[in-house]
Each structure stands twice: as structure tokens, then as C-alpha cells.
Amino acid sequence: MTFTRIGLRAASALLAVTALTGIAQAQEITVYCDDIGFGCVTMAPIAKRFEAENPGTTIKLETVSYQTIVESLPVQLESGEGPDAAIITDLGGLSRYYLDLTPYVNVASFEKEYGQVLQWLRGADPSSKAINGMPTSLTVNGAYVNLALFEQAGVPVPKEGATWAEWAEATRKVSKATGTDFSMEMDRSGHRFASLAISYGAELVDDKGQPVIDKGLKDAIEQFVAWHKDGTMPMDLWGAVGGATHRELFSDFLNAKTVFYFGGSWTLSQMDKEVGDLFDWEVVPAPCGPSSCTVMPGGGALVGFKHTKNPELVGKFIDYVAQTKNNAEIIAASVEIPSSKSLIEGGVTYPGASERTQQSLSTFIAQIPKMAPAAYRFQGWRYQRAMMNAMTTRISQVLNGELDVDTALDRIKQDVDLAIKAAGSK
């Protein structure tokens, strides 16, 4: 009888241990990502391979809009909720929510491959050595031009070194001759506007992390407003949508409604697939302002969040994505510029990408050495998002006649100062 009881107890204990082991192995994490570029679609094969190599794990890639990443995710994180990980672009602004991946990744490899970009993820602590994420790809703001419309109009395409004003003049001639709806368009984005502003001499932030409102920013806003008032740019894009709402305008370029579209390198894959040979187009070198011929750098990062219940799995997956073979596969599929040093130096083959797209990548990469120090400083600033949202909101109010430019500049400063004060109280 005693033996039977002992046997039953042992069997019960074994079943309990097995059940607990099964629960421990059956781990799942959710990753938010967009469906453009380095995102859910291009990461999916890598995630499946990771699951196969790590039985009992599930990587749930949840496709969300860029608007969700920019606006909804910060609200979720503030309340201690949201996904376990995400591909984000507000690298410094969300830094207080990041999971330090140092215990879970190859630290030496991350430092070697990603160098300076890791600092963008460290927010307000320049002395930090934390590994707060894997930089996924570098992005470069830039202009797409419809060459077919230039040819139809018989207008010469401005050469490298042409100013923003010269591009505006040339595109106005083209749109008038061809009956095209718009001469120039720019994404409704503070990041895109920052390229124009810095080329006009704006600093935006100083080396002590304080916002800068200067003549360069004023000149850029006045020029931007003038282009909307004279019809060079459409009022119903920046002017019609309220607040800081982000809006990308690729569809207008796709449908040949605009001669010149200022977006960025992340849409190259989409451009290649959806425009293809419908019309002749190219990416052109950065237009020049009075101060420089600069555009904004940017990029995304795959980060984990402190609230995750599976930090080790988050870290292990991010480390897996960062491995050169896996990273190269995603970069090639997304047709983006790598942020990994070894991939930049060794080059990436983009199977299936057209010759035009390959040339466009080269043009984008050629803009990197020309970027002004102010552009790099602004990109890594913790309060970059606050400044971009303030610029977008206040410029729209100027366009709608609600503010004059001087008042808008004052409000931008007030908006950012409030954001800094609020962050200091947390």
C-alpha cells in the first residue's frame, strides 16, 4: 500500500513538473511593426526560422500603421501596456521605456556594428552603455521626381547643387505645361520639414539639449508658407489636417499628380513595385538651402520594452535578427539602407530590384556625407518628437491664418519647453 502511494505521488509530481516545463517553454511575444520596408512582411521568414530553432516559442508579428507607432504606442507604454517589442522611429523619445538588452545579446557585436546609432537610443543619458535596441536600417529624406513630366514639358531637370527655390521654379513650369495637379509635395511630417529647415540654417537643438528657435527656422517656415500661398504646394495637405497628424503622400506621386515629392528612402521598395515602368522617375540629390544641401538622417530600431514578461525571449529574438545573415536577408527584401557596419562595407545584393532602384539607393547613400551636424544632433535628441509635432501643428495654423509666423515660433518654443518640463516631472 505504501509503495503504491509513493508511486502515485511520484507520478503526480512528474506530471506537475512536466506541465510546468511545458508552460515555461510555451512563450510568446508580440512585436509591432509596419508593413513597409524593414517590417512585419520582411521579418516574417526570420521569425518563422527562429520559432523552428527554438521550439515552444511564438513570435507574433502584429502589423500596425505608422500612425499607431507614432501616436498610440507611446500612450500604451506610458500606462505600462503595449507589445513586448516594436520597430520604432522615435529613437530617443521612447528611451525610458526600453528594455536593456545587454544580458541577452552579443554586446561586442552590437557596439562594432551599430556604433553611433546606439547613442540615439540612449536618450538623455549620453554616458549610458546600455544596448537599448537593434538599429534596423538607415533612412534618408529625399526627393522623387517624375522625369516623364519634365520631358513632356521640355523643362531641364535641375542639376546637383540646385536650390529649393530653383526646384520650385522648375516644377511650377512643368506642372503648368503638363496640367499636373501639384508642382511639389512634402509629407506632412516634422521630420521631412526639418530637412528644409536645417538647409535654411535652423539648428533646432543646441549641444546642451535645449530647443533653438532662430532665423533659419523662421526663414524656412516663411518660404514653406509662401509655396502654399502661391500654389506650388497644395493647401489641402498640410493645411487641411489638424494637429500633428502624420500623412505620407506617396499615392500622389504614384498617380502622377505631383512633379516633385519629398519623402524618403523607405518607400523605394514600394516605388519599385507599384510605379515600376509606369513612368520614368528618379531620386535626385538633396536640394540646397542658403546654409547647406542637407537632409535628415533617420531610421528605425527593433526594441524591447521593460514591461515584457519574457525579457529573455525578447532579447534572444532581437539578437537573432541582428545576426549578419538574417539582417542582410531582411535588408535585401525591404530594399533599404543597412545600419550595420559590415553590411555597409560589404554591400547588399537586392535581388529583383530594378536598375533604377539600385541607382536611387546610391543617390540616397551619397547624401549621408553631406548631412549637417545639426541634422545628426536633432535626430538623436530625446525631445525630437515634441519639436516635430510642434512645428507641424504651428505651421498648419499659419497656413490656415490662425497664427502669424512670429507667434508660431513662440508657440513652438512653448510647446517644446512644456514637453521637457513634463518629462522632468516623471
PDB file of C-alpha atoms in Angstrom, residues 12 99 129 189 193 195 242 280 309 364 425:
ATOM      1  CA  SER A  12       1.799  13.137  -9.814  1.00  0.00           C
ATOM      2  CA  LEU A  99      14.444  47.014 -22.070  1.00  0.00           C
ATOM      3  CA  LYS A 129      26.376  51.920 -22.246  1.00  0.00           C
ATOM      4  CA  SER A 189       5.905  65.378 -41.223  1.00  0.00           C
ATOM      5  CA  PHE A 193      10.257  69.699 -42.776  1.00  0.00           C
ATOM      6  CA  SER A 195      15.427  68.792 -43.772  1.00  0.00           C
ATOM      7  CA  GLY A 242      -5.253  69.397 -37.842  1.00  0.00           C
ATOM      8  CA  ASP A 280      10.251  57.489 -65.776  1.00  0.00           C
ATOM      9  CA  LYS A 309       7.031  39.254 -19.126  1.00  0.00           C
ATOM     10  CA  PHE A 364      20.373  58.348 -51.099  1.00  0.00           C
ATOM     11  CA  SER A 425       8.423  65.521 -13.587  1.00  0.00           C
TER      12      SER A 425
END
